[in-house]
PDB file of C-alpha atoms in Angstrom:
ATOM      1  CA  MET A  46     -13.746 -33.819  15.217  1.00 39.00           C
ATOM      2  CA  LYS A  47     -15.904 -30.950  13.993  1.00 38.00           C
ATOM      3  CA  LYS A  48     -14.852 -28.824  16.987  1.00 40.00           C
ATOM      4  CA  ILE A  49     -11.177 -29.507  16.233  1.00 35.00           C
ATOM      5  CA  LEU A  50     -11.632 -28.520  12.582  1.00 38.00           C
ATOM      6  CA  LEU A  51     -13.486 -25.348  13.550  1.00 39.00           C
ATOM      7  CA  PHE A  52     -10.744 -24.407  16.014  1.00 38.00           C
ATOM      8  CA  ALA A  53      -8.096 -24.970  13.329  1.00 40.00           C
ATOM      9  CA  LEU A  54      -9.921 -22.719  10.874  1.00 40.00           C
ATOM     10  CA  VAL A  55     -10.309 -19.974  13.446  1.00 44.00           C
ATOM     11  CA  MET A  56      -6.679 -20.189  14.520  1.00 44.00           C
ATOM     12  CA  LEU A  57      -5.186 -20.377  11.018  1.00 48.00           C
ATOM     13  CA  PRO A  58      -4.720 -16.617  10.498  1.00 47.00           C
ATOM     14  CA  MET A  59      -3.092 -16.305  13.928  1.00 47.00           C
ATOM     15  CA  ILE A  60      -0.764 -19.214  13.179  1.00 46.00           C
ATOM     16  CA  LEU A  61       0.195 -17.690   9.834  1.00 50.00           C
ATOM     17  CA  GLN A  62       1.054 -14.328  11.360  1.00 50.00           C
ATOM     18  CA  ALA A  63       3.196 -15.972  14.010  1.00 56.00           C
ATOM     19  CA  GLN A  64       5.384 -17.529  11.298  1.00 71.00           C
ATOM     20  CA  PHE A  65       6.882 -14.248  10.089  1.00 93.00           C
ATOM     21  CA  SER A  66       9.660 -12.580  12.052  1.00 94.00           C
ATOM     22  CA  TYR A  67      10.060  -9.855   9.419  1.00 98.00           C
ATOM     23  CA  ASP A  68       7.599  -7.197   8.253  1.00 98.00           C
ATOM     24  CA  LEU A  69       5.490  -8.911   5.602  1.00 98.00           C
ATOM     25  CA  GLN A  70       3.563  -6.248   3.684  1.00 98.00           C
ATOM     26  CA  GLY A  71       0.627  -6.981   1.415  1.00 98.00           C
ATOM     27  CA  HIS A  72       1.038  -4.762  -1.657  1.00 98.00           C
ATOM     28  CA  ARG A  73      -2.275  -3.030  -2.344  1.00 98.00           C
ATOM     29  CA  GLY A  74      -3.657  -5.690  -0.015  1.00 98.00           C
ATOM     30  CA  ALA A  75      -2.913  -8.926  -1.824  1.00 98.00           C
ATOM     31  CA  ARG A  76      -2.993  -7.789  -5.443  1.00 98.00           C
ATOM     32  CA  GLY A  77      -1.937 -11.130  -6.884  1.00 98.00           C
ATOM     33  CA  LEU A  78      -4.999 -12.796  -5.399  1.00 98.00           C
ATOM     34  CA  MET A  79      -7.720 -10.135  -5.025  1.00 98.00           C
ATOM     35  CA  PRO A  80      -8.624  -6.868  -6.799  1.00 98.00           C
ATOM     36  CA  GLU A  81      -6.042  -4.336  -5.689  1.00 98.00           C
ATOM     37  CA  ASN A  82      -6.590  -1.664  -3.053  1.00 98.00           C
ATOM     38  CA  THR A  83     -10.007  -3.035  -2.111  1.00 98.00           C
ATOM     39  CA  ILE A  84     -11.266  -4.075   1.296  1.00 98.00           C
ATOM     40  CA  PRO A  85     -11.458  -7.773   0.280  1.00 98.00           C
ATOM     41  CA  ALA A  86      -7.788  -7.585  -0.755  1.00 98.00           C
ATOM     42  CA  MET A  87      -6.882  -6.262   2.679  1.00 98.00           C
ATOM     43  CA  ILE A  88      -8.859  -8.987   4.444  1.00 98.00           C
ATOM     44  CA  LYS A  89      -7.214 -11.653   2.282  1.00 98.00           C
ATOM     45  CA  ALA A  90      -3.794 -10.253   3.170  1.00 98.00           C
ATOM     46  CA  LEU A  91      -4.623 -10.376   6.878  1.00 98.00           C
ATOM     47  CA  ASP A  92      -5.766 -13.978   6.586  1.00 97.00           C
ATOM     48  CA  LEU A  93      -2.426 -14.813   4.958  1.00 98.00           C
ATOM     49  CA  GLY A  94      -0.558 -13.385   7.914  1.00 97.00           C
ATOM     50  CA  VAL A  95       0.726 -10.005   6.746  1.00 98.00           C
ATOM     51  CA  THR A  96       1.908  -7.624   9.423  1.00 98.00           C
ATOM     52  CA  THR A  97       1.409  -4.490   7.301  1.00 98.00           C
ATOM     53  CA  LEU A  98      -1.187  -3.412   4.748  1.00 99.00           C
ATOM     54  CA  GLU A  99       0.321  -1.339   1.940  1.00 99.00           C
ATOM     55  CA  LEU A 100      -2.050   0.986   0.076  1.00 99.00           C
ATOM     56  CA  ASP A 101      -2.275   4.165  -2.014  1.00 98.00           C
ATOM     57  CA  LEU A 102      -4.425   7.270  -1.844  1.00 98.00           C
ATOM     58  CA  ALA A 103      -6.327   9.587  -4.161  1.00 98.00           C
ATOM     59  CA  VAL A 104      -8.765  12.437  -3.455  1.00 98.00           C
ATOM     60  CA  THR A 105     -12.247  13.093  -4.830  1.00 98.00           C
ATOM     61  CA  LYS A 106     -13.765  16.426  -5.836  1.00 98.00           C
ATOM     62  CA  ASP A 107     -15.753  16.485  -2.606  1.00 98.00           C
ATOM     63  CA  GLY A 108     -12.699  15.859  -0.451  1.00 98.00           C
ATOM     64  CA  GLU A 109     -13.003  12.149   0.267  1.00 98.00           C
ATOM     65  CA  ILE A 110      -9.737  10.204   0.571  1.00 98.00           C
ATOM     66  CA  ILE A 111      -9.990   7.144  -1.658  1.00 98.00           C
ATOM     67  CA  VAL A 112      -7.813   4.035  -1.724  1.00 99.00           C
ATOM     68  CA  SER A 113      -6.489   3.910  -5.297  1.00 98.00           C
ATOM     69  CA  HIS A 114      -3.105   3.530  -6.955  1.00 98.00           C
ATOM     70  CA  GLU A 115      -3.969   5.973  -9.746  1.00 98.00           C
ATOM     71  CA  PRO A 116      -5.821   9.275  -9.394  1.00 98.00           C
ATOM     72  CA  TYR A 117      -7.982   8.112 -12.312  1.00 98.00           C
ATOM     73  CA  MET A 118      -9.842   4.934 -13.210  1.00 98.00           C
ATOM     74  CA  ASN A 119      -7.133   2.646 -14.533  1.00 98.00           C
ATOM     75  CA  PRO A 120      -8.207   1.048 -17.848  1.00 98.00           C
ATOM     76  CA  LEU A 121      -6.430  -2.171 -16.829  1.00 97.00           C
ATOM     77  CA  ILE A 122      -8.684  -2.812 -13.861  1.00 98.00           C
ATOM     78  CA  CYS A 123     -11.762  -0.578 -14.048  1.00 98.00           C
ATOM     79  CA  LEU A 124     -15.070  -0.683 -15.863  1.00 98.00           C
ATOM     80  CA  THR A 125     -17.340   2.312 -16.382  1.00 98.00           C
ATOM     81  CA  PRO A 126     -20.660   2.654 -14.526  1.00 98.00           C
ATOM     82  CA  GLU A 127     -22.223   1.117 -17.643  1.00 98.00           C
ATOM     83  CA  GLY A 128     -19.920  -1.896 -17.374  1.00 98.00           C
ATOM     84  CA  LYS A 129     -17.826  -0.912 -20.394  1.00 98.00           C
ATOM     85  CA  GLU A 130     -14.074  -1.102 -20.730  1.00 98.00           C
ATOM     86  CA  ILE A 131     -11.998   2.083 -20.643  1.00 98.00           C
ATOM     87  CA  LEU A 132      -9.650   2.586 -23.582  1.00 97.00           C
ATOM     88  CA  GLU A 133      -5.963   1.988 -22.935  1.00 96.00           C
ATOM     89  CA  GLY A 134      -4.208   5.253 -22.068  1.00 97.00           C
ATOM     90  CA  ASP A 135      -7.457   7.055 -21.217  1.00 98.00           C
ATOM     91  CA  ARG A 136      -6.943   9.097 -18.052  1.00 98.00           C
ATOM     92  CA  SER A 137     -10.074  11.187 -18.380  1.00 98.00           C
ATOM     93  CA  HIS A 138     -11.951   9.300 -15.650  1.00 98.00           C
ATOM     94  CA  ASN A 139     -10.291  11.577 -13.123  1.00 98.00           C
ATOM     95  CA  ILE A 140     -11.087  10.774  -9.482  1.00 98.00           C
ATOM     96  CA  TYR A 141     -10.161  14.322  -8.451  1.00 98.00           C
ATOM     97  CA  LYS A 142     -12.965  15.591 -10.695  1.00 98.00           C
ATOM     98  CA  MET A 143     -15.549  13.107  -9.367  1.00 98.00           C
ATOM     99  CA  THR A 144     -17.618  12.982  -6.215  1.00 98.00           C
ATOM    100  CA  PHE A 145     -17.372   9.881  -4.051  1.00 98.00           C
ATOM    101  CA  GLU A 146     -20.855   8.891  -5.217  1.00 98.00           C
ATOM    102  CA  GLU A 147     -19.567   8.937  -8.794  1.00 98.00           C
ATOM    103  CA  VAL A 148     -16.458   6.949  -7.870  1.00 98.00           C
ATOM    104  CA  LYS A 149     -18.665   4.240  -6.365  1.00 98.00           C
ATOM    105  CA  GLN A 150     -20.312   3.640  -9.747  1.00 98.00           C
ATOM    106  CA  TYR A 151     -17.104   2.199 -11.227  1.00 98.00           C
ATOM    107  CA  ASP A 152     -16.283  -1.496 -10.962  1.00 98.00           C
ATOM    108  CA  SER A 153     -12.662  -2.092  -9.967  1.00 98.00           C
ATOM    109  CA  GLY A 154     -12.727  -5.859  -9.581  1.00 98.00           C
ATOM    110  CA  SER A 155     -14.456  -7.660 -12.455  1.00 98.00           C
ATOM    111  CA  ARG A 156     -12.062  -7.068 -15.320  1.00 97.00           C
ATOM    112  CA  PHE A 157      -9.508  -9.813 -16.013  1.00 96.00           C
ATOM    113  CA  HIS A 158      -5.955  -8.680 -15.261  1.00 95.00           C
ATOM    114  CA  ALA A 159      -3.446 -10.438 -17.504  1.00 94.00           C
ATOM    115  CA  GLY A 160      -0.644  -9.734 -15.037  1.00 95.00           C
ATOM    116  CA  PHE A 161      -2.485 -11.506 -12.228  1.00 97.00           C
ATOM    117  CA  PRO A 162      -4.401 -14.474 -13.651  1.00 97.00           C
ATOM    118  CA  GLN A 163      -4.937 -15.947 -10.153  1.00 96.00           C
ATOM    119  CA  GLN A 164      -6.824 -12.863  -9.027  1.00 98.00           C
ATOM    120  CA  VAL A 165     -10.405 -13.631  -7.971  1.00 98.00           C
ATOM    121  CA  LYS A 166     -12.783 -11.466 -10.007  1.00 98.00           C
ATOM    122  CA  PHE A 167     -15.956  -9.858  -8.676  1.00 98.00           C
ATOM    123  CA  HIS A 168     -17.693  -6.481  -8.630  1.00 98.00           C
ATOM    124  CA  VAL A 169     -16.071  -4.217  -6.065  1.00 98.00           C
ATOM    125  CA  THR A 170     -15.528  -0.475  -5.777  1.00 98.00           C
ATOM    126  CA  LYS A 171     -12.739   1.776  -4.556  1.00 98.00           C
ATOM    127  CA  PRO A 172     -13.241   2.353  -0.819  1.00 98.00           C
ATOM    128  CA  ARG A 173     -12.759   5.423   1.300  1.00 98.00           C
ATOM    129  CA  LEU A 174      -9.770   5.153   3.591  1.00 99.00           C
ATOM    130  CA  LYS A 175     -11.929   5.685   6.655  1.00 98.00           C
ATOM    131  CA  ASP A 176     -14.211   2.810   5.619  1.00 98.00           C
ATOM    132  CA  LEU A 177     -11.216   0.550   5.073  1.00 98.00           C
ATOM    133  CA  PHE A 178      -9.947   1.387   8.558  1.00 98.00           C
ATOM    134  CA  ASP A 179     -13.359   0.627  10.074  1.00 98.00           C
ATOM    135  CA  VAL A 180     -13.722  -2.767   8.393  1.00 98.00           C
ATOM    136  CA  VAL A 181     -10.135  -3.906   8.951  1.00 98.00           C
ATOM    137  CA  GLU A 182     -10.071  -2.916  12.617  1.00 98.00           C
ATOM    138  CA  LYS A 183     -13.386  -4.636  13.247  1.00 98.00           C
ATOM    139  CA  TYR A 184     -12.205  -7.755  11.390  1.00 98.00           C
ATOM    140  CA  VAL A 185      -9.030  -8.194  13.400  1.00 98.00           C
ATOM    141  CA  ALA A 186     -10.909  -7.574  16.650  1.00 98.00           C
ATOM    142  CA  ASN A 187     -13.579 -10.135  15.798  1.00 98.00           C
ATOM    143  CA  HIS A 188     -11.003 -12.751  14.763  1.00 97.00           C
ATOM    144  CA  ASP A 189      -8.481 -12.144  17.549  1.00 96.00           C
ATOM    145  CA  LEU A 190      -5.809 -11.141  15.043  1.00 96.00           C
ATOM    146  CA  PRO A 191      -2.940  -8.763  15.798  1.00 96.00           C
ATOM    147  CA  GLN A 192      -3.673  -5.188  14.808  1.00 97.00           C
ATOM    148  CA  PRO A 193      -1.971  -4.517  11.476  1.00 98.00           C
ATOM    149  CA  TYR A 194       0.363  -1.719  10.566  1.00 98.00           C
ATOM    150  CA  TYR A 195      -0.476   0.533   7.628  1.00 99.00           C
ATOM    151  CA  ASN A 196       2.027   1.635   4.986  1.00 99.00           C
ATOM    152  CA  ILE A 197       0.181   4.481   3.270  1.00 99.00           C
ATOM    153  CA  GLU A 198       1.402   6.078   0.076  1.00 99.00           C
ATOM    154  CA  ILE A 199       0.513   9.624  -0.878  1.00 98.00           C
ATOM    155  CA  LYS A 200       0.512   9.605  -4.672  1.00 96.00           C
ATOM    156  CA  SER A 201       1.461  12.998  -6.044  1.00 97.00           C
ATOM    157  CA  SER A 202       3.679  14.668  -8.627  1.00 98.00           C
ATOM    158  CA  PRO A 203       4.385  18.251  -9.707  1.00 98.00           C
ATOM    159  CA  GLU A 204       2.560  17.750 -13.008  1.00 98.00           C
ATOM    160  CA  GLY A 205      -0.477  16.373 -11.170  1.00 98.00           C
ATOM    161  CA  ASP A 206      -0.859  19.295  -8.749  1.00 98.00           C
ATOM    162  CA  GLY A 207      -4.324  20.786  -9.118  1.00 98.00           C
ATOM    163  CA  VAL A 208      -5.127  18.375 -11.953  1.00 98.00           C
ATOM    164  CA  TYR A 209      -5.205  14.933 -10.365  1.00 98.00           C
ATOM    165  CA  HIS A 210      -4.706  15.805  -6.711  1.00 98.00           C
ATOM    166  CA  PRO A 211      -4.325  18.734  -4.281  1.00 98.00           C
ATOM    167  CA  SER A 212      -0.986  20.371  -3.591  1.00 98.00           C
ATOM    168  CA  PRO A 213       1.400  18.277  -1.457  1.00 98.00           C
ATOM    169  CA  ALA A 214       0.685  20.398   1.620  1.00 98.00           C
ATOM    170  CA  GLU A 215      -3.103  20.203   1.295  1.00 98.00           C
ATOM    171  CA  PHE A 216      -3.042  16.510   0.408  1.00 98.00           C
ATOM    172  CA  SER A 217      -0.714  15.737   3.311  1.00 98.00           C
ATOM    173  CA  ASP A 218      -2.817  17.677   5.811  1.00 98.00           C
ATOM    174  CA  MET A 219      -6.000  15.908   4.679  1.00 98.00           C
ATOM    175  CA  VAL A 220      -4.365  12.504   5.106  1.00 99.00           C
ATOM    176  CA  TYR A 221      -2.851  13.428   8.456  1.00 99.00           C
ATOM    177  CA  ASP A 222      -6.171  14.625   9.861  1.00 98.00           C
ATOM    178  CA  LEU A 223      -8.014  11.481   8.784  1.00 98.00           C
ATOM    179  CA  ILE A 224      -5.385   9.101  10.148  1.00 98.00           C
ATOM    180  CA  ASP A 225      -5.035  11.108  13.346  1.00 98.00           C
ATOM    181  CA  SER A 226      -8.742  10.651  14.052  1.00 98.00           C
ATOM    182  CA  SER A 227      -8.780   6.957  13.129  1.00 98.00           C
ATOM    183  CA  ILE A 228      -5.604   4.985  13.898  1.00 97.00           C
ATOM    184  CA  SER A 229      -2.749   5.307  16.364  1.00 98.00           C
ATOM    185  CA  TRP A 230       0.297   6.762  14.626  1.00 98.00           C
ATOM    186  CA  ASP A 231       2.513   4.060  16.066  1.00 98.00           C
ATOM    187  CA  ARG A 232       0.869   1.701  13.537  1.00 98.00           C
ATOM    188  CA  VAL A 233       1.222   3.947  10.503  1.00 98.00           C
ATOM    189  CA  ASN A 234       3.942   5.181   8.207  1.00 99.00           C
ATOM    190  CA  ILE A 235       3.627   7.554   5.280  1.00 99.00           C
ATOM    191  CA  GLN A 236       5.513   6.731   2.097  1.00 99.00           C
ATOM    192  CA  SER A 237       5.956   8.613  -1.165  1.00 98.00           C
ATOM    193  CA  PHE A 238       8.070   8.917  -4.275  1.00 98.00           C
ATOM    194  CA  ASP A 239       7.354  12.642  -4.080  1.00 98.00           C
ATOM    195  CA  PHE A 240      10.060  14.138  -1.850  1.00 98.00           C
ATOM    196  CA  ARG A 241       7.897  17.247  -1.422  1.00 98.00           C
ATOM    197  CA  VAL A 242       5.464  15.154   0.636  1.00 98.00           C
ATOM    198  CA  LEU A 243       8.210  13.644   2.773  1.00 98.00           C
ATOM    199  CA  LYS A 244       9.820  17.028   3.400  1.00 98.00           C
ATOM    200  CA  TYR A 245       6.458  18.519   4.369  1.00 98.00           C
ATOM    201  CA  TYR A 246       5.737  15.745   6.864  1.00 98.00           C
ATOM    202  CA  ASN A 247       9.234  15.963   8.285  1.00 98.00           C
ATOM    203  CA  GLN A 248       8.799  19.664   8.927  1.00 98.00           C
ATOM    204  CA  LYS A 249       5.170  19.825  10.073  1.00 98.00           C
ATOM    205  CA  TYR A 250       4.619  16.374  11.575  1.00 98.00           C
ATOM    206  CA  PRO A 251       8.088  15.274  12.705  1.00 98.00           C
ATOM    207  CA  ASP A 252       6.786  12.381  14.800  1.00 98.00           C
ATOM    208  CA  VAL A 253       5.289  10.567  11.786  1.00 98.00           C
ATOM    209  CA  THR A 254       7.325   7.602  10.519  1.00 98.00           C
ATOM    210  CA  LEU A 255       8.358   8.167   6.899  1.00 99.00           C
ATOM    211  CA  ALA A 256       9.439   5.872   4.078  1.00 99.00           C
ATOM    212  CA  MET A 257      11.153   7.130   0.941  1.00 98.00           C
ATOM    213  CA  LEU A 258      10.115   5.184  -2.145  1.00 98.00           C
ATOM    214  CA  ILE A 259      12.982   4.717  -4.577  1.00 98.00           C
ATOM    215  CA  THR A 260      13.404   3.082  -7.970  1.00 97.00           C
ATOM    216  CA  ASP A 261      17.198   2.719  -8.089  1.00 96.00           C
ATOM    217  CA  SER A 262      18.944   1.814  -4.828  1.00 96.00           C
ATOM    218  CA  ARG A 263      22.387   2.265  -6.420  1.00 94.00           C
ATOM    219  CA  LYS A 264      21.964   6.004  -5.852  1.00 95.00           C
ATOM    220  CA  SER A 265      21.026   5.880  -2.174  1.00 97.00           C
ATOM    221  CA  GLN A 266      23.564   8.482  -1.017  1.00 96.00           C
ATOM    222  CA  GLU A 267      22.484  11.011  -3.652  1.00 97.00           C
ATOM    223  CA  GLN A 268      18.831  10.355  -2.850  1.00 98.00           C
ATOM    224  CA  LEU A 269      19.295  10.932   0.859  1.00 98.00           C
ATOM    225  CA  LYS A 270      21.223  14.127   0.147  1.00 98.00           C
ATOM    226  CA  GLU A 271      18.418  15.343  -2.117  1.00 98.00           C
ATOM    227  CA  LEU A 272      15.798  14.544   0.519  1.00 98.00           C
ATOM    228  CA  GLY A 273      17.768  16.497   3.102  1.00 98.00           C
ATOM    229  CA  PHE A 274      17.071  14.308   6.103  1.00 98.00           C
ATOM    230  CA  GLN A 275      17.177  10.649   7.057  1.00 98.00           C
ATOM    231  CA  PRO A 276      13.796   8.896   7.031  1.00 98.00           C
ATOM    232  CA  GLU A 277      13.046   5.876   9.159  1.00 98.00           C
ATOM    233  CA  ILE A 278      12.536   3.589   6.144  1.00 98.00           C
ATOM    234  CA  TYR A 279      14.284   3.242   2.799  1.00 98.00           C
ATOM    235  CA  SER A 280      11.975   1.426   0.388  1.00 98.00           C
ATOM    236  CA  PRO A 281      13.581   0.655  -2.992  1.00 98.00           C
ATOM    237  CA  TYR A 282      12.628  -1.436  -6.011  1.00 98.00           C
ATOM    238  CA  PHE A 283      14.270  -4.731  -5.092  1.00 98.00           C
ATOM    239  CA  VAL A 284      16.107  -5.553  -8.330  1.00 97.00           C
ATOM    240  CA  ALA A 285      19.278  -3.475  -7.832  1.00 95.00           C
ATOM    241  CA  LEU A 286      19.467  -3.917  -4.069  1.00 98.00           C
ATOM    242  CA  THR A 287      22.677  -5.477  -2.726  1.00 97.00           C
ATOM    243  CA  LYS A 288      23.831  -6.725   0.640  1.00 98.00           C
ATOM    244  CA  ASP A 289      26.350  -3.872   0.899  1.00 97.00           C
ATOM    245  CA  VAL A 290      23.648  -1.251   0.305  1.00 97.00           C
ATOM    246  CA  VAL A 291      21.368  -2.894   2.854  1.00 98.00           C
ATOM    247  CA  SER A 292      24.202  -3.016   5.403  1.00 98.00           C
ATOM    248  CA  ASP A 293      25.131   0.630   4.819  1.00 97.00           C
ATOM    249  CA  LEU A 294      21.552   1.865   5.179  1.00 98.00           C
ATOM    250  CA  LYS A 295      20.954  -0.170   8.317  1.00 98.00           C
ATOM    251  CA  GLU A 296      24.188   1.118   9.848  1.00 98.00           C
ATOM    252  CA  LYS A 297      22.748   4.604   9.353  1.00 97.00           C
ATOM    253  CA  GLY A 298      19.722   3.537  11.390  1.00 98.00           C
ATOM    254  CA  MET A 299      17.176   3.021   8.626  1.00 98.00           C
ATOM    255  CA  LYS A 300      14.983   0.016   7.968  1.00 98.00           C
ATOM    256  CA  VAL A 301      15.144  -1.401   4.444  1.00 98.00           C
ATOM    257  CA  ILE A 302      11.863  -2.666   2.976  1.00 98.00           C
ATOM    258  CA  PRO A 303      11.992  -3.355  -0.788  1.00 98.00           C
ATOM    259  CA  TRP A 304       9.100  -3.565  -3.255  1.00 98.00           C
ATOM    260  CA  THR A 305       7.450  -5.432  -5.096  1.00 98.00           C
ATOM    261  CA  VAL A 306       8.880  -8.925  -4.582  1.00 98.00           C
ATOM    262  CA  ASN A 307       6.763 -11.716  -6.013  1.00 98.00           C
ATOM    263  CA  THR A 308       8.622 -15.020  -5.821  1.00 98.00           C
ATOM    264  CA  THR A 309       9.660 -17.006  -2.773  1.00 98.00           C
ATOM    265  CA  GLU A 310      13.240 -17.239  -4.037  1.00 98.00           C
ATOM    266  CA  GLN A 311      13.542 -13.471  -4.492  1.00 98.00           C
ATOM    267  CA  MET A 312      12.092 -12.858  -1.040  1.00 98.00           C
ATOM    268  CA  GLN A 313      14.478 -15.313   0.592  1.00 98.00           C
ATOM    269  CA  ASN A 314      17.473 -13.776  -1.178  1.00 98.00           C
ATOM    270  CA  LEU A 315      16.518 -10.356   0.148  1.00 98.00           C
ATOM    271  CA  LEU A 316      15.938 -11.661   3.655  1.00 98.00           C
ATOM    272  CA  ASP A 317      19.395 -13.238   3.491  1.00 98.00           C
ATOM    273  CA  MET A 318      20.765  -9.766   2.643  1.00 98.00           C
ATOM    274  CA  GLY A 319      19.264  -8.509   5.905  1.00 98.00           C
ATOM    275  CA  VAL A 320      16.226  -6.508   4.772  1.00 98.00           C
ATOM    276  CA  ASP A 321      13.672  -5.706   7.458  1.00 98.00           C
ATOM    277  CA  GLY A 322      10.592  -6.452   5.422  1.00 98.00           C
ATOM    278  CA  ILE A 323       9.135  -7.437   2.074  1.00 98.00           C
ATOM    279  CA  ILE A 324       6.361  -5.782   0.056  1.00 99.00           C
ATOM    280  CA  THR A 325       4.637  -8.355  -2.154  1.00 98.00           C
ATOM    281  CA  ASP A 326       1.562  -8.968  -4.291  1.00 98.00           C
ATOM    282  CA  PHE A 327       1.640 -12.595  -3.123  1.00 98.00           C
ATOM    283  CA  PRO A 328       1.799 -12.884   0.680  1.00 98.00           C
ATOM    284  CA  ASN A 329       0.954 -16.569   0.225  1.00 98.00           C
ATOM    285  CA  LEU A 330       4.435 -17.107  -1.259  1.00 98.00           C
ATOM    286  CA  ALA A 331       6.345 -15.486   1.601  1.00 98.00           C
ATOM    287  CA  PRO A 332       9.007 -17.682   3.237  1.00 97.00           C
ATOM    288  CA  LYS A 333       8.538 -18.531   6.872  1.00 89.00           C
ATOM    289  CA  LYS A 334      11.315 -17.098   9.026  1.00 72.00           C
TER     290      LYS A 334
END
């Protein structure tokens, strides 16, 4: 009986992954359940059967690529090295002005997040992308899990250039070089709201799969015209997405993967529209299909 139970526990992640015929993406790992953009969040997402790990990047003063949604220590989720809360709206704890050693002093997992009351709380720090790759790849190998895909967002904006991050070209080159030395590109796509990043990749690294992040899918034609080329993935906020828009985009040859969808009903509705994947904070709520 014990051997049967042990086998079931070992096989559970593999069984979960086999249940999804669409691209199930864990947003910032599994943000609804674990501190976001941390290695434990990524491992939790893998155990829940995600096919793709979605994550965001920032850069330190000494050139380390950090997994973080903001280029500063977010007051909602971070505590200072002294364990104190950061005042709401305070963006002075700027990762781009810190060394990696300084970044590691901040706790990004102990503070209660009102938006995610189920999130397990513990002391954890923002990891380097290369360390995340190392741990995740070793984990899936040791547990006989399928190798995951990585949906990697370069977070940049014109007003942040030189203040919170490098220029789009420098940032993009840094990310490309790290990924190129770590993970096969057939398991990675680059996403961004910043069209400058997407245009740069399209021109310099045309073989890289790109996803355009969009807030309002009702303007898809204008957005594609502004971008100037057709990316492989159209990734909109899910609320305004319709079956007609999904059909039109797919007829053009793009995959449609909306964000951030956090109820089973919403996910199923989108799957019924024909989307190719779902980005969610709660992979545990994903419908089996």
